[in-house]
Short mmCIF file of C-alpha atoms in Angstrom, two decimals:
data_model
loop_
_atom_site.label_atom_id
_atom_site.label_comp_id
_atom_site.label_asym_id
_atom_site.label_seq_id
_atom_site.Cartn_x
_atom_site.Cartn_y
_atom_site.Cartn_z
CA MET A 1 -13.21 24.49 1.30
CA SER A 2 -17.06 25.40 1.06
CA ARG A 3 -19.39 23.25 1.15
CA ARG A 4 -23.22 23.57 -0.96
CA THR A 5 -26.25 21.32 0.91
CA THR A 6 -27.46 18.87 -1.03
CA GLY A 7 -31.02 17.32 -0.25
CA GLY A 8 -30.02 16.94 3.62
CA SER A 9 -26.60 15.22 2.40
CA HIS A 10 -22.76 17.69 2.86
CA VAL A 11 -21.69 18.16 -0.21
CA PRO A 12 -17.47 19.01 -1.04
CA ALA A 13 -18.44 21.90 -3.93
CA ARG A 14 -15.39 20.77 -5.69
CA HIS A 15 -15.82 16.63 -5.12
CA VAL A 16 -15.44 15.55 -9.36
CA SER A 17 -15.29 12.26 -10.12
CA THR A 18 -12.81 11.91 -13.14
CA CYS A 19 -13.56 9.54 -16.42
CA HIS A 20 -13.22 8.09 -19.52
CA VAL A 21 -12.87 10.58 -22.69
CA ARG A 22 -13.12 9.54 -26.80
CA ALA A 23 -12.18 12.63 -28.66
CA ARG A 24 -13.30 12.44 -32.32
CA LEU A 25 -11.46 15.52 -34.19
CA SER A 26 -12.09 17.01 -38.11
CA ALA A 27 -9.80 20.18 -40.00
CA LYS A 28 -13.58 21.46 -39.20
CA ARG A 29 -14.95 20.13 -36.31
CA GLY A 30 -13.80 18.62 -33.01
CA LEU A 31 -16.05 16.32 -31.07
CA VAL A 32 -15.99 15.62 -27.49
CA VAL A 33 -17.86 12.71 -25.72
CA LEU A 34 -17.60 13.36 -21.60
CA CYS A 35 -19.05 10.42 -19.61
CA ALA A 36 -19.24 11.60 -16.41
CA LEU A 37 -22.04 11.98 -13.13
CA PHE A 38 -23.10 14.96 -12.57
CA LEU A 39 -20.72 16.62 -11.68
CA PHE A 40 -17.66 15.99 -13.65
CA HIS A 41 -14.22 16.52 -14.41
CA ALA A 42 -12.27 15.28 -17.49
CA SER A 43 -10.03 15.92 -19.55
CA ALA A 44 -8.50 15.93 -23.11
CA SER A 45 -6.23 16.81 -25.35
CA ILE A 46 -6.94 17.09 -29.23
CA ALA A 47 -5.95 19.92 -31.87
CA ALA A 48 -7.85 23.06 -33.26
CA ARG A 49 -7.04 24.07 -36.12
CA ALA A 50 -7.68 27.77 -38.02
CA GLN A 51 -11.25 28.28 -39.38
CA GLY A 52 -11.69 30.59 -42.07
CA GLY A 53 -14.78 32.65 -43.25
CA SER A 54 -16.40 35.71 -41.52
CA GLY A 55 -15.63 35.88 -36.83
CA GLY A 56 -17.98 35.28 -34.25
CA ALA A 57 -13.24 39.94 -16.65
CA THR A 58 -12.32 39.49 -13.25
CA GLY A 59 -12.94 37.66 -9.12
CA ALA A 60 -14.60 37.85 -6.29
CA GLY A 61 -13.69 35.82 -4.13
CA ARG A 62 -14.88 31.77 -3.17
CA PRO A 63 -18.25 31.79 -1.76
CA GLY A 64 -19.22 30.74 1.53
CA ALA A 65 -21.58 28.15 2.69
CA GLY A 66 -24.38 27.88 1.27
CA GLU A 67 -27.44 26.21 -0.36
CA ARG A 68 -28.51 24.34 -3.55
CA GLY A 69 -31.52 22.77 -5.07
CA SER A 70 -32.21 20.52 -7.62
CA ALA A 71 -33.20 22.44 -10.67
CA SER A 72 -35.01 20.45 -13.81
CA PRO A 73 -33.69 21.73 -17.14
CA GLY A 74 -35.46 24.37 -18.19
CA ALA A 75 -36.82 25.77 -14.96
CA GLN A 76 -36.31 29.71 -14.00
CA GLY A 77 -33.70 30.35 -9.92
CA SER A 78 -32.40 32.44 -8.38
CA ILE A 79 -28.63 33.14 -7.24
CA LYS A 80 -28.44 34.40 -4.05
CA GLY A 81 -26.15 35.54 -1.12
CA ARG A 82 -23.47 38.36 0.92
CA VAL A 83 -21.42 40.84 0.42
CA VAL A 84 -18.73 41.15 3.36
CA ASP A 85 -15.18 42.59 4.42
CA ASP A 86 -12.29 40.40 5.92
CA ALA A 87 -13.24 40.71 9.12
CA GLY A 88 -16.73 38.85 7.57
CA GLN A 89 -18.80 41.82 8.34
CA PRO A 90 -21.06 42.72 5.74
CA LEU A 91 -20.78 45.80 2.65
CA ALA A 92 -23.64 47.93 2.36
CA TYR A 93 -24.26 48.87 -1.26
CA ALA A 94 -21.76 47.24 -2.93
CA PHE A 95 -21.90 46.09 -7.07
CA VAL A 96 -22.77 42.37 -7.43
CA THR A 97 -22.38 40.86 -11.39
CA LEU A 98 -23.36 38.49 -12.51
CA ASN A 99 -22.40 36.52 -15.80
CA THR A 100 -22.67 33.52 -17.21
CA ARG A 101 -19.23 31.08 -17.63
CA ALA A 102 -17.78 32.12 -20.80
CA SER A 103 -14.74 33.73 -22.06
CA PHE A 104 -13.95 36.61 -24.19
CA PRO A 105 -15.31 37.61 -27.36
CA ALA A 106 -18.12 35.21 -26.53
CA THR A 107 -21.31 37.68 -25.46
CA PRO A 108 -21.45 36.66 -21.59
CA ARG A 109 -25.55 37.59 -20.29
CA SER A 110 -24.46 40.35 -17.42
CA MET A 111 -27.11 41.22 -14.17
CA GLN A 112 -26.29 43.73 -12.07
CA SER A 113 -27.21 44.09 -7.96
CA THR A 114 -26.50 46.06 -5.26
CA THR A 115 -25.89 44.68 -1.81
CA ASP A 116 -29.16 46.13 0.76
CA GLU A 117 -27.49 46.94 4.85
CA GLU A 118 -26.84 43.80 5.76
CA GLY A 119 -24.98 43.20 2.39
CA ASN A 120 -27.30 41.04 1.35
CA PHE A 121 -28.05 40.47 -3.17
CA ASN A 122 -30.57 38.10 -5.77
CA PHE A 123 -30.17 37.52 -8.95
CA ASP A 124 -33.99 35.99 -9.71
CA GLY A 125 -35.12 34.65 -12.77
CA LEU A 126 -32.42 32.37 -14.12
CA ASP A 127 -31.95 30.03 -16.61
CA ALA A 128 -30.01 26.50 -15.71
CA GLY A 129 -26.23 26.73 -16.67
CA ALA A 130 -22.87 28.29 -14.51
CA TYR A 131 -22.17 31.65 -13.42
CA HIS A 132 -19.70 34.01 -12.04
CA LEU A 133 -20.18 36.42 -9.81
CA VAL A 134 -17.44 39.34 -9.13
CA ALA A 135 -18.11 42.59 -6.33
CA HIS A 136 -16.66 45.89 -6.41
CA VAL A 137 -16.65 47.97 -3.67
CA ALA A 138 -14.36 50.86 -4.31
CA GLY A 139 -10.74 51.07 -2.14
CA TYR A 140 -11.25 46.66 -1.91
CA VAL A 141 -10.12 44.06 -3.58
CA PRO A 142 -11.60 40.21 -3.72
CA ALA A 143 -9.93 37.39 -2.16
CA ARG A 144 -9.62 36.30 -5.26
CA GLU A 145 -7.14 37.54 -7.24
CA PRO A 146 -8.92 38.51 -10.76
CA GLY A 147 -6.83 36.53 -14.04
CA ALA A 148 -5.58 33.81 -12.03
CA ASP A 149 -6.88 30.85 -13.63
CA SER A 150 -9.88 30.67 -14.10
CA PHE A 151 -11.10 26.87 -14.07
CA ALA A 152 -12.11 26.46 -10.67
CA ASP A 153 -15.25 25.00 -9.54
CA ALA A 154 -15.75 26.71 -6.62
CA ASP A 155 -15.30 29.61 -8.77
CA THR A 156 -18.56 28.29 -10.68
CA TYR A 157 -22.46 28.52 -9.83
CA ARG A 158 -25.47 27.75 -10.66
CA VAL A 159 -29.16 28.00 -10.47
CA GLY A 160 -30.21 28.07 -6.32
CA ASP A 161 -26.56 28.16 -4.60
CA THR A 162 -25.35 30.63 -1.67
CA ALA A 163 -22.25 32.11 -2.12
CA THR A 164 -20.16 34.60 0.27
CA LEU A 165 -17.71 37.38 -0.75
CA ARG A 166 -15.45 38.24 0.07
CA LEU A 167 -13.70 42.14 -0.43
CA PHE A 168 -10.81 42.99 1.12
CA LYS A 169 -9.28 46.37 2.20
CA GLY A 170 -6.93 47.06 -0.85
CA SER A 171 -2.98 48.71 -0.51
CA VAL A 172 -2.76 52.38 -1.34
CA ILE A 173 0.72 53.70 -3.24
CA THR A 174 1.08 57.78 -3.14
CA GLY A 175 3.39 60.49 -3.69
CA THR A 176 3.68 63.68 -5.66
CA VAL A 177 4.98 63.97 -9.91
CA THR A 178 6.92 67.25 -9.90
CA ASP A 179 9.19 68.31 -12.46
CA ALA A 180 13.52 69.13 -13.24
CA ASP A 181 12.20 73.09 -11.34
CA GLY A 182 10.74 71.37 -8.77
CA ALA A 183 7.02 72.86 -9.99
CA PRO A 184 3.38 70.40 -9.52
CA VAL A 185 3.27 68.59 -13.17
CA VAL A 186 -0.67 68.62 -12.70
CA ALA A 187 -3.10 65.80 -14.66
CA ALA A 188 -0.33 63.44 -15.58
CA ARG A 189 -1.46 59.88 -16.24
CA MET A 190 -0.30 57.65 -13.07
CA ARG A 191 -0.81 53.88 -13.41
CA VAL A 192 1.06 51.07 -12.19
CA VAL A 193 2.71 47.97 -13.06
CA ARG A 194 2.62 44.47 -10.77
CA VAL A 195 5.46 42.82 -11.27
CA ARG A 196 6.54 40.51 -7.98
CA GLU A 197 4.80 38.94 -4.97
CA LEU A 198 5.06 38.96 -1.66
CA ASP A 199 6.27 35.93 -1.77
CA GLY A 200 8.70 36.73 -4.83
CA THR A 201 7.74 34.96 -7.24
CA GLN A 202 6.65 36.92 -10.28
CA ALA A 203 3.53 38.54 -10.81
CA ARG A 204 0.29 36.70 -12.73
CA VAL A 205 -1.90 39.76 -13.19
CA PHE A 206 1.18 42.69 -14.26
CA GLY A 207 -1.61 45.61 -15.37
CA TYR A 208 -4.52 47.61 -12.75
CA GLY A 209 -7.47 48.19 -14.32
CA ARG A 210 -7.60 52.39 -13.58
CA GLU A 211 -5.69 55.42 -14.16
CA PHE A 212 -5.04 58.24 -12.59
CA LEU A 213 -4.43 60.97 -12.80
CA THR A 214 -2.13 63.99 -10.37
CA ASP A 215 -4.21 67.19 -9.34
CA ASP A 216 -3.04 70.48 -9.13
CA ARG A 217 0.23 70.08 -6.94
CA GLY A 218 1.59 66.73 -8.51
CA VAL A 219 -0.46 64.87 -6.24
CA TYR A 220 -1.05 61.10 -6.68
CA ARG A 221 -3.21 58.33 -5.47
CA LEU A 222 -2.85 54.64 -6.32
CA TYR A 223 -5.63 52.74 -4.08
CA GLY A 224 -7.80 49.45 -4.04
CA LEU A 225 -3.84 47.39 -4.90
CA ARG A 226 -3.99 44.09 -4.28
CA PRO A 227 -0.40 43.64 -2.06
CA GLY A 228 2.63 43.08 -3.72
CA ALA A 229 5.59 45.19 -5.41
CA TYR A 230 4.97 47.71 -8.28
CA LEU A 231 6.30 50.05 -10.41
CA VAL A 232 5.28 53.12 -10.62
CA VAL A 233 4.31 55.10 -13.49
CA ALA A 234 3.54 59.13 -14.37
CA GLY A 235 3.40 60.06 -18.03
CA GLY A 236 3.02 57.86 -21.55
CA PRO A 237 0.40 55.80 -23.46
CA ALA A 238 -3.48 55.43 -22.26
CA GLN A 239 -3.38 51.87 -20.96
CA TRP A 240 -7.06 51.75 -22.57
CA THR A 241 -9.17 53.81 -25.28
CA GLY A 242 -11.60 56.80 -24.28
CA GLY A 243 -11.39 59.22 -21.36
CA LEU A 244 -9.65 62.34 -22.25
CA PRO A 245 -6.37 63.02 -23.41
CA THR A 246 -4.02 64.65 -21.68
CA SER A 247 -0.69 66.53 -22.21
CA THR A 248 1.90 64.08 -21.37
CA ASP A 249 0.18 60.82 -23.49
CA SER A 250 2.87 60.98 -26.46
CA ASP A 251 5.38 61.48 -23.63
CA ALA A 252 8.38 58.47 -22.43
CA PRO A 253 6.44 56.91 -19.14
CA THR A 254 8.55 58.28 -15.77
CA TYR A 255 10.08 55.57 -13.86
CA PHE A 256 9.54 55.76 -9.87
CA PRO A 257 12.13 57.36 -7.75
CA SER A 258 12.61 59.54 -12.19
CA GLY A 259 13.90 57.33 -14.82
CA PRO A 260 13.44 54.64 -17.81
CA ARG A 261 11.75 50.99 -16.71
CA ASP A 262 14.87 49.48 -16.46
CA THR A 263 16.17 51.66 -14.00
CA ALA A 264 13.06 51.92 -11.75
CA THR A 265 12.59 51.38 -8.09
CA GLU A 266 10.24 48.60 -6.95
CA VAL A 267 7.35 49.84 -4.33
CA THR A 268 6.24 46.70 -1.62
CA VAL A 269 2.32 47.40 0.51
CA ARG A 270 1.35 44.56 2.25
CA ALA A 271 -2.17 44.06 2.59
CA GLY A 272 -3.99 47.41 3.66
CA GLN A 273 0.06 49.46 4.14
CA GLU A 274 0.04 52.77 2.48
CA ALA A 275 3.26 53.39 0.91
CA THR A 276 3.60 57.66 1.39
CA GLY A 277 6.62 59.77 -0.02
CA VAL A 278 6.55 57.75 -3.35
CA ASP A 279 7.79 60.54 -5.34
CA ILE A 280 8.65 61.11 -8.75
CA ARG A 281 11.46 63.48 -10.45
CA TYR A 282 9.12 63.82 -14.02
CA ARG A 283 11.20 63.60 -17.35
CA GLY A 284 9.53 65.31 -19.74
CA GLU A 285 10.91 63.71 -22.86
CA ARG A 286 8.59 63.31 -25.45
CA GLY A 287 8.67 59.54 -27.03
CA PHE A 288 8.49 57.85 -29.95
CA VAL A 289 6.34 56.75 -32.03
CA VAL A 290 4.92 52.98 -33.14
CA SER A 291 2.75 52.55 -36.70
CA GLY A 292 1.54 50.59 -39.56
CA ARG A 293 -1.88 48.34 -40.67
CA VAL A 294 -3.51 45.14 -40.28
CA GLU A 295 -3.22 43.42 -43.37
CA GLY A 296 -5.51 40.80 -43.66
CA ALA A 297 -8.64 41.60 -42.28
CA GLY A 298 -11.09 41.82 -44.82
CA GLU A 299 -14.10 44.02 -45.26
CA SER A 300 -16.57 42.50 -43.11
CA SER A 301 -14.21 42.97 -40.18
CA VAL A 302 -15.84 46.28 -40.58
CA VAL A 303 -18.48 45.79 -40.66
CA ASP A 304 -19.44 42.84 -38.47
CA GLY A 305 -16.80 43.95 -35.57
CA GLY A 306 -13.84 46.32 -33.97
CA MET A 307 -10.17 46.01 -33.94
CA GLN A 308 -8.01 46.01 -30.22
CA LEU A 309 -4.25 45.81 -31.25
CA VAL A 310 -2.82 45.67 -27.83
CA ILE A 311 1.63 47.20 -27.35
CA SER A 312 3.04 45.01 -23.99
CA HIS A 313 6.11 44.70 -23.19
CA ALA A 314 8.71 41.87 -24.25
CA ALA A 315 10.31 40.97 -21.62
CA SER A 316 6.87 40.93 -19.02
CA GLY A 317 4.43 41.41 -21.09
CA ALA A 318 2.97 43.81 -19.42
CA LEU A 319 0.82 46.28 -20.93
CA LEU A 320 1.70 49.50 -22.28
CA GLY A 321 -0.80 50.50 -23.56
CA SER A 322 -3.79 49.48 -26.21
CA LEU A 323 -6.86 51.09 -28.58
CA TRP A 324 -9.61 50.08 -29.70
CA PHE A 325 -11.24 50.85 -33.73
CA PRO A 326 -15.50 50.67 -34.06
CA PRO A 327 -17.09 48.60 -36.26
CA ARG A 328 -16.68 51.84 -39.33
CA GLU A 329 -15.01 53.53 -37.89
CA TRP A 330 -11.19 50.77 -38.07
CA GLU A 331 -8.84 52.44 -41.97
CA GLY A 332 -6.88 49.92 -41.41
CA GLY A 333 -3.92 52.48 -39.65
CA PHE A 334 -2.84 52.76 -36.24
CA ALA A 335 0.05 54.83 -33.95
CA PHE A 336 0.73 53.93 -30.37
CA ASP A 337 2.56 56.51 -29.24
CA GLY A 338 4.84 57.83 -26.19
CA ILE A 339 6.62 54.98 -26.86
CA ALA A 340 9.85 54.85 -24.77
CA ASP A 341 13.19 53.14 -26.22
CA GLY A 342 12.70 49.28 -26.24
CA GLU A 343 11.02 46.00 -26.91
CA TYR A 344 7.69 45.50 -27.26
CA GLU A 345 5.27 42.96 -28.52
CA LEU A 346 2.06 43.96 -30.50
CA ARG A 347 -0.88 42.07 -31.44
CA ALA A 348 -3.83 42.99 -33.34
CA ARG A 349 -7.70 41.29 -32.80
CA ARG A 350 -10.37 41.55 -35.06
CA MET A 351 -13.31 41.47 -32.05
CA THR A 352 -16.39 38.73 -32.93
CA PRO A 353 -19.94 40.39 -32.30
CA GLY A 354 -22.44 38.11 -30.66
CA ASP A 355 -22.53 34.36 -30.01
CA ALA A 356 -23.68 34.18 -33.28
CA GLY A 357 -20.67 34.79 -35.44
CA GLY A 358 -16.74 32.21 -36.21
CA PRO A 359 -14.05 32.25 -34.34
CA GLY A 360 -12.46 35.23 -35.73
CA SER A 361 -8.89 36.73 -36.76
CA ALA A 362 -5.65 37.67 -34.50
CA SER A 363 -2.32 38.60 -35.85
CA LYS A 364 0.52 37.20 -34.45
CA PRO A 365 2.81 38.58 -31.58
CA VAL A 366 4.25 41.45 -34.09
CA ARG A 367 8.34 42.28 -32.25
CA VAL A 368 9.12 46.37 -32.61
CA GLN A 369 12.63 47.17 -30.79
CA VAL A 370 12.40 51.02 -30.59
CA ARG A 371 16.03 52.95 -30.53
CA GLY A 372 16.26 56.94 -30.24
CA ALA A 373 12.90 57.00 -33.65
CA ASP A 374 10.42 56.37 -34.88
CA VAL A 375 9.07 53.25 -35.61
CA GLU A 376 6.87 52.71 -39.36
CA GLY A 377 4.99 50.67 -41.23
CA VAL A 378 4.98 47.97 -38.54
CA ARG A 379 3.22 44.89 -40.76
CA VAL A 380 0.04 43.54 -38.56
CA VAL A 381 -1.12 40.22 -40.48
CA LEU A 382 -4.63 38.90 -39.14
CA ALA A 383 -5.08 34.79 -39.67
CA PRO A 384 -8.12 32.96 -38.78
CA LEU A 385 -8.69 31.57 -35.25
CA ALA A 386 -9.82 28.17 -34.07
CA ALA A 387 -12.72 26.63 -32.23
CA LEU A 388 -13.48 24.00 -30.79
CA LYS A 389 -17.07 22.23 -31.28
CA GLY A 390 -17.95 19.06 -29.19
CA ARG A 391 -21.08 17.67 -26.90
CA ILE A 392 -20.93 16.87 -22.94
CA LEU A 393 -23.36 13.41 -22.73
CA LEU A 394 -23.90 12.57 -19.43
CA ALA A 395 -24.45 9.01 -18.01
CA PRO A 396 -25.42 8.50 -14.06
CA LEU A 397 -23.11 5.89 -11.67
CA ALA A 398 -24.97 3.55 -10.75
CA PRO A 399 -26.13 4.16 -7.23
CA ALA A 400 -23.19 2.37 -5.20
CA GLU A 401 -21.26 3.86 -7.24
CA ARG A 402 -23.61 7.25 -6.27
CA GLU A 403 -23.25 6.75 -2.80
CA ARG A 404 -19.77 6.16 -2.25
CA ALA A 405 -19.05 9.16 -4.01
CA ALA A 406 -21.71 11.43 -1.68
CA CYS A 407 -23.02 12.91 -5.02
CA GLU A 408 -26.67 11.26 -3.76
CA GLY A 409 -29.39 13.76 -4.34
CA THR A 410 -27.58 15.89 -7.13
CA ALA A 411 -29.47 17.08 -10.47
CA LEU A 412 -27.05 18.93 -12.48
CA GLY A 413 -28.29 19.42 -15.96
CA VAL A 414 -25.38 19.75 -18.70
CA GLN A 415 -25.91 22.86 -19.13
CA GLU A 416 -25.12 23.53 -15.79
CA SER A 417 -21.53 22.14 -16.76
CA LEU A 418 -17.92 24.47 -18.24
CA VAL A 419 -16.40 23.29 -19.64
CA TYR A 420 -13.02 24.81 -20.92
CA ALA A 421 -9.64 24.83 -22.81
CA ARG A 422 -6.06 25.65 -22.46
CA ARG A 423 -3.68 25.54 -24.10
CA ASP A 424 -1.85 22.66 -24.34
CA GLU A 425 1.78 22.99 -25.68
CA PRO A 426 5.13 23.76 -24.21
CA GLY A 427 6.12 27.38 -23.97
CA GLU A 428 4.29 30.22 -22.32
CA PRO A 429 2.25 32.41 -24.42
CA SER A 430 3.91 36.19 -24.75
CA GLY A 431 2.05 38.51 -22.57
CA VAL A 432 0.24 40.47 -25.75
CA ALA A 433 -1.68 37.04 -26.68
CA ARG A 434 -2.45 35.92 -22.73
CA MET A 435 -4.59 39.55 -22.65
CA LEU A 436 -5.96 39.11 -26.69
CA ALA A 437 -7.15 35.48 -24.58
CA THR A 438 -6.02 33.48 -27.18
CA SER A 439 -5.28 30.24 -26.13
CA ARG A 440 -7.66 29.53 -23.21
CA ALA A 441 -11.79 29.65 -24.17
CA GLU A 442 -14.40 29.02 -21.23
CA GLY A 443 -18.59 28.04 -21.95
CA THR A 444 -21.24 26.22 -21.30
CA PRO A 445 -22.79 23.77 -23.31
CA THR A 446 -26.52 24.13 -24.45
CA ALA A 447 -29.45 21.87 -23.15
CA GLU A 448 -29.11 19.56 -25.13
CA GLY A 449 -24.14 18.61 -24.73
CA ASP A 450 -23.40 21.35 -27.15
CA PHE A 451 -20.57 23.66 -27.12
CA PHE A 452 -18.85 25.63 -28.94
CA LEU A 453 -15.30 27.27 -27.92
CA ARG A 454 -14.14 30.09 -29.92
CA GLY A 455 -11.71 32.34 -30.67
CA LEU A 456 -8.99 30.13 -30.20
CA ASP A 457 -4.61 30.08 -31.48
CA PRO A 458 -4.25 26.86 -33.92
CA GLY A 459 -2.55 23.98 -31.74
CA ARG A 460 -3.31 21.83 -28.89
CA TYR A 461 -5.07 22.22 -26.64
CA ARG A 462 -6.94 20.79 -23.01
CA VAL A 463 -10.21 20.64 -22.51
CA SER A 464 -11.59 20.44 -19.71
#
């Protein structure tokens, strides 16, 4: 467990105290009052209801040993640290990003820095608050898996902290893609789907952030992979909007070694391992089109923010493709090309511009079955999302209680707290719901303790 030094006393970074919670809720506003010590962890289950009106990333390693001072409210300070490999050696010229701890679709403050030759970085001029750090070096992956459940004080940094971000060498899958005649398939879009951890449990994060193209020999090399079992895919629609189109975008995806998803063979890689000879015989079969319209957005969606649609495999929730329409460029229609036979889920979300907007809107997952033909006329209906508003009040403990809790000298302002809401109902949200982040949200309160968590599906949530 990492530790921070506070006034000469060592305090475990995740030492927390449970407190009582009083919650009052109306259809328009929920009020959560948390009474705690200066480092708190409290939770309550409350209801979030849809609101009308216009609408309003992943981890580095665990922090290492560090020091923090006592930052008074309104004061500015710095967060510094070091990026190292799994052997503890510094990684020079690593790219480090600092974000405020606020989940999509809020607009977080973001800053970038590059480590020096000793792996050191520093972010200065920071207001009191809760922050998240991500380090990036090509071919390396963070010690903590991006996309895992993010509510952990060990992954939260505050002004005065010193962080150690650990990266380790990623794994590699490489091979060739050839057609039925053995000729190389040039510029085929390549990606992997992570399906299992090394211990055999289902992967928590399905996708892989980058897509690659085969070269003029049909050779591909997918690097910077976390350990686990993967499906290797050639062709098919782009997972993310942007980039140059390829000749294989309209083809049904071909999975290693040469077939649809239900006949695919998994490829397992361990830390730093390179799996070679993962060759794919490309089928080159034309995919089908899934098209339709998004309804219920209203005119404000065109002016205030863009629209995102995602399509995923219904059984696994793994992302297949996404579409992004910038503001003023969306006219209501959509079309996903290169879709193979199978069952899928579609979901749309109206993006929320800036921090001044309301909770936004999103659709429920829409099931689509593709059976040997294009699917037209799919209706995706937007509905208002919900928001949680409340206030945190910090009440200092008596001296004897502070001494027993080993928090003497700690003086965190309320705006350095992290408020996290997670859906508290039976059943996991679908894959597309997870991708559009409508079942959880996080943020930091103001100096007065007010918080606003938006963009949530209506339902019951546990607020911590």
